[in-house]
């Protein structure tokens, strides 16, 4: 047949080329330790990435080699991302909050050949250096070391080309059991993910967007914002300090419109704003994910005219799976109905499919009631973990089991009810620990809450609620139970409420349920006597 279309490989460096060419003067702002603010722009990032690509080649790094970064959010880190990918390397972002044993495992498993790190992590690097057997070069982002490395290079460099299915990035899951597993992103999957992410019902990014990613660049590809923001030529604002006063100041000074992060960050920000009357400037969109966003948090932002995009995803999904956005019948819904909707995790964009199945693998209806194992497949979903001898982690129809338990509603919205390991099994029925926790957080005086299943002779398990009180608050168990009664079924009410000083978190800010379950599994409930 005569005729046809061009072959234009979907390679990630084309995103940066576009940003440089069409939005070259759009700024990248970085707040470094000590309050030092630095400014670059997309043209500057592209130029420095070319210089770095040359430097990496000079150091002997080759196509396909893994290039590690152990760093916070800043412009030099962004240059390292694009420089590493541009020279054909596989960028490996390392979670700085992991334990030593996990860091040793990950870096050796990835076979990183070079490591870029922030000065604040120098003690960690010194400690683990002898155990990281494959790293040949260590480059500190600070002290002029990184700047010197690229200063000597020319920026005359053509990105390494290749197949669009080649790998370009490696992220390890922050698994709470067993060894972390690596997810190897490809050029094509990452580029398609970015095209989806910018769209209105997803992150709604445009050239006017000023994005402050609070999510660390090492958490699930920094939620892919370094790619999607470049794609539209938005302005990026990075900070090495995300304490609420610094965040508020940055938002106002830089005109931040979009931000994204886990719920714990927003809890802190909300308390600061309440306490000081600080304002959030031009902020109009907050994306909340990583854990379920509590209703009170969603209401807090929407009451101030700020859109909340409640997002669900995972490292295995590059990471976006679903995002909440206004539905077709939005204008017909009242405020409570809208909040009900936003408390769920949203809908899939084109490119992702979802289904739920029961324990036997039988497909469940999308009826807003049936809860089961959530499975997914699509254009940016894992097929096999990196260097994993277990082989593919998908079934013969490509479905990947997320390990989450969920309900799908008739209009397609996803409602995550639990991690399958966290669900509380009482009398053969399931109690959602997430629902209990979020209902509890809505009670005045409660700062944070965790619901765990405790062994029970009659019911198998019953819920125990651990609560951290807000500073100075004197809320009682009875008050919390009274509050919960208005939100959950009677048989879901916790048998007991314990006040604790703090709750443990994973390296990505989720409640560390495994530790809590172990600690409280055999707790003696009065109801069990
Ligand atoms: P990670 O790979 O570290 O991002 O973790 C992915 C897991 O975080 C998912 O499988 C969910 O269990 C959980 N998660 C992410 N977003 C949400 C959300 N909006 N609500 C509830 N759980 C979430």
mmCIF file of C-alpha atoms and ligand atoms in Angstrom, residues 174 219 289-292 310-315 345 404 416 419 434 508 510, ligand 1:
data_model
loop_
_atom_site.group_PDB
_atom_site.id
_atom_site.type_symbol
_atom_site.label_atom_id
_atom_site.label_comp_id
_atom_site.label_asym_id
_atom_site.label_seq_id
_atom_site.Cartn_x
_atom_site.Cartn_y
_atom_site.Cartn_z
ATOM 1 C CA UNK A 174 9.606 0.372 49.110
ATOM 2 C CA UNK A 219 9.681 8.156 45.080
ATOM 3 C CA UNK A 289 -1.495 10.098 46.674
ATOM 4 C CA UNK A 290 0.715 7.390 48.106
ATOM 5 C CA UNK A 291 -1.882 6.774 50.839
ATOM 6 C CA UNK A 292 -5.582 7.572 50.984
ATOM 7 C CA UNK A 310 -6.791 12.220 44.676
ATOM 8 C CA UNK A 311 -4.393 9.849 42.955
ATOM 9 C CA UNK A 312 -3.675 6.165 43.313
ATOM 10 C CA UNK A 313 -0.678 4.482 41.791
ATOM 11 C CA UNK A 314 2.391 2.465 42.520
ATOM 12 C CA UNK A 315 6.026 2.206 41.505
ATOM 13 C CA UNK A 345 -9.201 7.351 44.238
ATOM 14 C CA UNK A 404 -4.567 -3.715 46.934
ATOM 15 C CA UNK A 416 -9.160 1.430 47.588
ATOM 16 C CA UNK A 419 -3.674 -3.312 51.162
ATOM 17 C CA UNK A 434 -8.155 2.851 55.625
ATOM 18 C CA UNK A 508 7.787 6.872 51.519
ATOM 19 C CA UNK A 510 3.027 5.353 54.562
HETATM 20 P P1 LIG B 1 4.453 2.917 46.124
HETATM 21 O O1 LIG B 1 4.914 1.978 45.079
HETATM 22 O O2 LIG B 1 5.454 3.128 47.216
HETATM 23 O O3 LIG B 1 3.981 4.217 45.568
HETATM 24 O O4 LIG B 1 3.194 2.233 46.841
HETATM 25 C C1 LIG B 1 2.041 1.878 46.128
HETATM 26 C C2 LIG B 1 0.913 1.555 47.081
HETATM 27 O O5 LIG B 1 0.536 2.703 47.840
HETATM 28 C C3 LIG B 1 -0.368 1.130 46.409
HETATM 29 O O6 LIG B 1 -0.342 -0.217 46.009
HETATM 30 C C4 LIG B 1 -1.394 1.424 47.493
HETATM 31 O O7 LIG B 1 -1.452 0.387 48.462
HETATM 32 C C5 LIG B 1 -0.849 2.650 48.152
HETATM 33 N N1 LIG B 1 -1.527 3.855 47.639
HETATM 34 C C6 LIG B 1 -1.070 4.721 46.721
HETATM 35 N N2 LIG B 1 -1.949 5.721 46.521
HETATM 36 C C7 LIG B 1 -3.004 5.491 47.329
HETATM 37 C C8 LIG B 1 -4.256 6.161 47.591
HETATM 38 N N3 LIG B 1 -4.586 7.304 46.996
HETATM 39 N N4 LIG B 1 -5.090 5.589 48.480
HETATM 40 C C9 LIG B 1 -4.772 4.442 49.112
HETATM 41 N N5 LIG B 1 -3.620 3.779 48.917
HETATM 42 C C10 LIG B 1 -2.747 4.285 48.047
#
